[in-house]
Structures are given as structure tokens and as C-alpha cells.
Coordinates of C-alpha atoms and ligand atoms in Angstrom, one line a residue:
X1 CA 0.0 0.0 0.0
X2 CA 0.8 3.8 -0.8
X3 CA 2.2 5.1 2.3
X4 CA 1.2 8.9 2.6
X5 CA 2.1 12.1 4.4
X6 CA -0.7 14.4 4.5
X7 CA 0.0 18.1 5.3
X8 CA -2.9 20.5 6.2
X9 CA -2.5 24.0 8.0
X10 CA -6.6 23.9 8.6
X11 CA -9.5 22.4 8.7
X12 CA -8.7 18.9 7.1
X13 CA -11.9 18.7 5.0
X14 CA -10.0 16.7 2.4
X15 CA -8.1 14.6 4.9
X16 CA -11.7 13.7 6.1
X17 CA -12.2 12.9 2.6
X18 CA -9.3 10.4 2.8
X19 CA -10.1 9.2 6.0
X20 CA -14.0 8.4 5.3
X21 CA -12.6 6.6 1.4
X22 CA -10.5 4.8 3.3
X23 CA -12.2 3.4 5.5
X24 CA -15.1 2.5 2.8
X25 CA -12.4 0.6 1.1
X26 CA -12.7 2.7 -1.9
X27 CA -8.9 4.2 -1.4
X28 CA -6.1 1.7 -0.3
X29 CA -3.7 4.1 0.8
X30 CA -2.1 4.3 4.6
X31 CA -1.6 7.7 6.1
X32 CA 1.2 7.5 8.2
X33 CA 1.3 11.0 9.3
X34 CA -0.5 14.4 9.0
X35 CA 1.7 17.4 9.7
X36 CA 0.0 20.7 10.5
X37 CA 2.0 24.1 10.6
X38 CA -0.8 25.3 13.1
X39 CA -1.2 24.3 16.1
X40 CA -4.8 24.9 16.1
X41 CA -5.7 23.2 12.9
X42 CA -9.1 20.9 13.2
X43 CA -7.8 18.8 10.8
X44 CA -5.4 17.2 13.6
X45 CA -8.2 16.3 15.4
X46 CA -9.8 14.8 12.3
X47 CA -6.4 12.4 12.0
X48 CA -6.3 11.8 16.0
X49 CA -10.0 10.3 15.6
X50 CA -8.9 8.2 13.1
X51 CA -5.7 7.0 14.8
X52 CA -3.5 8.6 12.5
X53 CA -0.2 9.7 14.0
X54 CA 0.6 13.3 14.0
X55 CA 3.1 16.3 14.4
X56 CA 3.2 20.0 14.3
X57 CA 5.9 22.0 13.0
X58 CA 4.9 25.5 13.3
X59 CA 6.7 27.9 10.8
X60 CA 6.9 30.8 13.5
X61 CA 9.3 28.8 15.2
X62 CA 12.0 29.2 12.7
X63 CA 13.9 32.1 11.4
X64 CA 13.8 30.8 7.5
X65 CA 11.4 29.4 5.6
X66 CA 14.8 27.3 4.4
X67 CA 15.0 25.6 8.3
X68 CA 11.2 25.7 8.5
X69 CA 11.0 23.3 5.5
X70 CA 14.2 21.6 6.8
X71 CA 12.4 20.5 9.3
X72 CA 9.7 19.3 7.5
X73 CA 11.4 17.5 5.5
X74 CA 13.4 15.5 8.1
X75 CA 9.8 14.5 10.0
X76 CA 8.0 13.3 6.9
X77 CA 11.0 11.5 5.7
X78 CA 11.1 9.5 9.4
X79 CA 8.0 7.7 8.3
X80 CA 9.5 7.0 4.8
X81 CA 6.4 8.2 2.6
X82 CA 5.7 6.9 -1.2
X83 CA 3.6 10.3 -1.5
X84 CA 3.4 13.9 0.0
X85 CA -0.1 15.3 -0.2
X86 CA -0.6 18.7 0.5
X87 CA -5.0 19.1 1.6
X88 CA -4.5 23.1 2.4
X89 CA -1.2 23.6 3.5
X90 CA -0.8 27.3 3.3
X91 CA 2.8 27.6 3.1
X92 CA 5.1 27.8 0.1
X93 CA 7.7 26.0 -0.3
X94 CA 11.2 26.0 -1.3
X95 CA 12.6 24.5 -4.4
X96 CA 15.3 22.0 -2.7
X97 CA 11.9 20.8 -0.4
X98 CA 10.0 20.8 -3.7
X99 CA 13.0 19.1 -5.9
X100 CA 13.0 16.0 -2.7
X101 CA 9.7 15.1 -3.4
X102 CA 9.7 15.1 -7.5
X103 CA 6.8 13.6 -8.9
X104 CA 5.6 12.0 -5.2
X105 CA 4.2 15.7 -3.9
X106 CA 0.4 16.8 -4.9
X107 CA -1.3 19.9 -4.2
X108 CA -5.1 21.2 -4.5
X109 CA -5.7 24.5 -5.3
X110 CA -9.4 26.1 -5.5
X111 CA -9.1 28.1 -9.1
X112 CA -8.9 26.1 -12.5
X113 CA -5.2 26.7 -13.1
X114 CA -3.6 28.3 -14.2
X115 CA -6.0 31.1 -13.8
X116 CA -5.9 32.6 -9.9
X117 CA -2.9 31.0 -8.3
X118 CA -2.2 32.4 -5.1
X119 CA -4.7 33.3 -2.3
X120 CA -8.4 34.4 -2.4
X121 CA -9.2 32.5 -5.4
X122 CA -13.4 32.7 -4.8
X123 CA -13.0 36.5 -4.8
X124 CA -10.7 36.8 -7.6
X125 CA -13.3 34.6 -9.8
X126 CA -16.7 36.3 -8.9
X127 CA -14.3 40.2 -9.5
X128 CA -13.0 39.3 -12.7
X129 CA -16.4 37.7 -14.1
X130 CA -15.6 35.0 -14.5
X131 CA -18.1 32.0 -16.0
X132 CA -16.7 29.2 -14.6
X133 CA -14.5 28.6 -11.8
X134 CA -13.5 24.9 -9.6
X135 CA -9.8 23.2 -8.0
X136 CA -7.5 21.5 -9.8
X137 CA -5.1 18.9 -8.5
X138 CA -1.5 19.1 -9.3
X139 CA 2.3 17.6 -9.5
X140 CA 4.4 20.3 -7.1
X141 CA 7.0 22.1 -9.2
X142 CA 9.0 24.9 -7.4
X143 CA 6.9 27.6 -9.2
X144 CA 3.5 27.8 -7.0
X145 CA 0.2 26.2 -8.1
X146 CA 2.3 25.8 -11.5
X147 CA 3.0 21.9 -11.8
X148 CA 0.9 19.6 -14.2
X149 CA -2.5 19.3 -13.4
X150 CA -4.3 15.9 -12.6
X151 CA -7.3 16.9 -12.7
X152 CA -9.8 19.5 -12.4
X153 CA -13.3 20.1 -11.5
X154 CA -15.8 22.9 -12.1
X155 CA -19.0 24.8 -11.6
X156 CA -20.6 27.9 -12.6
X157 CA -20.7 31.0 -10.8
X158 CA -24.2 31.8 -10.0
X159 CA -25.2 35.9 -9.8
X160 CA -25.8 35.2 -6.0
X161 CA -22.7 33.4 -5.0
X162 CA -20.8 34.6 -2.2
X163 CA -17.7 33.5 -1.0
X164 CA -18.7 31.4 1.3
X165 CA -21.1 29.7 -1.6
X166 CA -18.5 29.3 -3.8
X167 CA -16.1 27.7 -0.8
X168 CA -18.8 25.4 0.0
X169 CA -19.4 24.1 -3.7
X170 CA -15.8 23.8 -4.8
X171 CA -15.2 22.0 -1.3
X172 CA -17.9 19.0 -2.4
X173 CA -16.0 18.8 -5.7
X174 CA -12.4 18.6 -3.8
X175 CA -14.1 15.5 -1.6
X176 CA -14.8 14.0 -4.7
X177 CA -11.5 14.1 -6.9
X178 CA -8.8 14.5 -4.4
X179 CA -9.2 11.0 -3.1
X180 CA -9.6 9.8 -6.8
X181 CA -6.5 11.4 -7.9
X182 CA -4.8 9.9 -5.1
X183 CA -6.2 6.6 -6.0
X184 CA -4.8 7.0 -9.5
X185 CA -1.3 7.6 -7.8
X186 CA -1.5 4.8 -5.4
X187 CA -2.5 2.2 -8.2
X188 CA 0.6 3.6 -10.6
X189 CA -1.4 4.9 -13.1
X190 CA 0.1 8.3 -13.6
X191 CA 3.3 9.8 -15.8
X192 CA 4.3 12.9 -16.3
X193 CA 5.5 13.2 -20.2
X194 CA 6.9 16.7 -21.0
X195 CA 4.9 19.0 -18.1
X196 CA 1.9 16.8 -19.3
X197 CA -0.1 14.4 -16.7
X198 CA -1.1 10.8 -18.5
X199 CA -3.6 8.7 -16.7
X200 CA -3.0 4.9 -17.9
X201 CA -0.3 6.7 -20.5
X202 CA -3.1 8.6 -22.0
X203 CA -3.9 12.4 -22.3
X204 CA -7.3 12.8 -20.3
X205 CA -6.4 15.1 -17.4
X206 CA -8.9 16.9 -17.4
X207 CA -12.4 15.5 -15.4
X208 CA -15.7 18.1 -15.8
X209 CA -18.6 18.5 -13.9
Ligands
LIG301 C1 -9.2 23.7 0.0 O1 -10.3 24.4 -0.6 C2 -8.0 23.8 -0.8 O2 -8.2 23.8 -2.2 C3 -7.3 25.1 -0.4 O3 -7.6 25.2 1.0 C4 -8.8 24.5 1.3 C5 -8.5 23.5 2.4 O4 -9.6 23.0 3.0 N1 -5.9 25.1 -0.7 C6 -5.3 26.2 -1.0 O5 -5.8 27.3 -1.0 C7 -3.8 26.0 -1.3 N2 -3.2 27.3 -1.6 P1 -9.6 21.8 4.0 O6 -8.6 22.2 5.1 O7 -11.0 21.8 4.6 O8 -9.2 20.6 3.3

């Protein structure tokens, strides 16, 4: 089985969406550890329920984000993961953490990339007008919310969406394909072939809704 480290700074919504998959049997992955960079983060009590082990490294504690990730780096490499998942970790990281987990570190980000990397992705959509708007999941390359995309998910933006609307909708599509995309990794069915994701060594990255 996949061995994963999951890394949250929050809430943990999509680490309950591991959890609750995998203990439905529909993903076969272990999580050996969930690392939070907040103390306070719900999502460690999510992975305590669960019995999943966990740890928190809290980036105030370090002068760098060079030793923060350091450190990081030497905890999730003491449970010897096959995969680094990132389920709203709101830190960026350097390239040397970045470049020890190539192809083995996923990230989901709530805009359909690469429009609206960065923060406040909900706002950004409903200001610019946009149509559509939804999270894509993504390889990590050292250029943030930049790596090849897995897959995506999206929705329309309604005249009466708020933030809080948006958050909620684009949170039941991140339930959805975050634990599928993860399934995909675990089962060996993804390559990246020049920036490009293949599933099963074919070009369909891209899942609608
Ligand atoms: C998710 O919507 C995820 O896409 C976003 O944070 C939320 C975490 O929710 N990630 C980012 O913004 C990454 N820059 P959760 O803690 O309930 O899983």
C-alpha cells in the first residue's frame, strides 16, 4: 500500500475525505502521518480520531522558511512516505523541499489553473467575471500552483454566489476528486511526459462537472 504524508494547515476537509474513502475501502492508501504548521488546525483532530499519528511544525518557530522546510522535510522522511499530499497547506515551499519530493508531492488549489494562483481564489473569480470557476489537483513544481494538473473540476458562478457559496461548492467537488486522484497515484497509473499528466499513458487530465 501507498504510504502517505498528508500536510494541512486547517481544517482537514479533504483529509476527512481520505479518511471516510478509506475506511469505505474505496482508497487503499495508509496515512502515516499528518503534519499541520498550526497548532490549532481541526484537521489534527480529524487524523487523531482516526488513529493517524501526527506532528506540528509551526513555521513561526523558525527564522527561515529554508530551516522551517528543513524540518519538515526530516519529520516526513522519518515515516518513509511513497507520497506527500498537501490538503491546504498554506505555506510555500522551497525549491530544494520541492525538488525531494519530484513527482511524489500533490497539491489542490481552489481556481482552474492556471487562472488565480495564489490566495483568495473565490474573490478573484466572482471580480473578474468569470463564467466558470472549480480546484485542480497538481504535481508540485517549485513555481507555486504551476506543476501539471491531474485533474480538475468545475462549476458555474451563479449571480448570487458569495464566497462562502462558492467555498462550499468547490469544497464538495475537492471530496470528490482529491481521493480519486490519489487513487490513481497509489494504483501507478500516472506519468508525467513533458509537463503533461497521462492517466494509464493517455492524455485525459482533465475531469468536468
Ligand atoms: C481547500 O479548498 C484547498 O483547495 C485550499 O484550501 C482548502 C483547504 O480545505 N488550498 C489552498 O488554498 C492552497 N493554496 P480543508 O482544510 O478543509 O481541506
Amino acid at each position: 500500500r501507498t504510504r502517505a504524508v498528508v500536510l494541512i494547515s486547517g481544517s482537514g476537509s479533504n483529509l476527512q475525505a481520505f479518511i471516510d474513502q478509506i475506511a469505505a475501502g474505496t482508497l487503499t492508501i495508509d496515512i502515516a502521518l499528518v503534519v499541520s504548521n498550526k497548532a490549532d488546525a481541526f484537521g489534527l483532530i480529524r487524523a487523531s480520531q482516526a488513529g493517524i499519528d501526527t506532528a506540528v511544525i509551526e513555521h513561526k518557530a523558525f527564522n527561515s522558511r529554508h530551516a522551517f522546510d528543513v524540518a519538515l522535510q526530516e519529520k516526513i522522511d522519518s515515516v518513509k512516505p511513497d507520497l506527500v499530499v498537501l490538503a491546504g497547506f498554506m505555506r510555500i515551499l522551497t525549491s530544494e523541499f520541492v525538488n525531494h519530493y519530484s513527482h511524489r508531492l500533490i497539491n489542490i488549489h481552489p481556481s482552474l489553473l492556471p487562472k488565480f494562483p495564489g490566495t483568495n481564489t473565490h474573490q478573484r473569480a466572482m471580480d473578474a467575471g468569470e463564467q466558470w470557476h472549480g480546484a485542480s489537483i497538481h504535481f508540485v513544481v517549485p513555481e507555486v500552483d504551476a506543476g501539471p494538473i491531474i485533474l480538475q473540476g468545475r462549476l458555474a458562478i451563479k449571480e448570487n454566489d458569495s464566497v462562502e457559496s462558492l467555498q462550499n461548492r468547490i469544497h464538495s467537488i475537492e471530496h470528490k476528486l482529491y481521493p480519486l486522484a490519489i487513487k490513481w497515484f497509489a494504483e501507478n497509473r500516472l506519468s508525467i511526459e513533458n509537463g503533461q499528466v497521462l492517466l494509464d499513458g493517455e492524455t485525459a487530465t482533465e475531469q468536468l462537472q
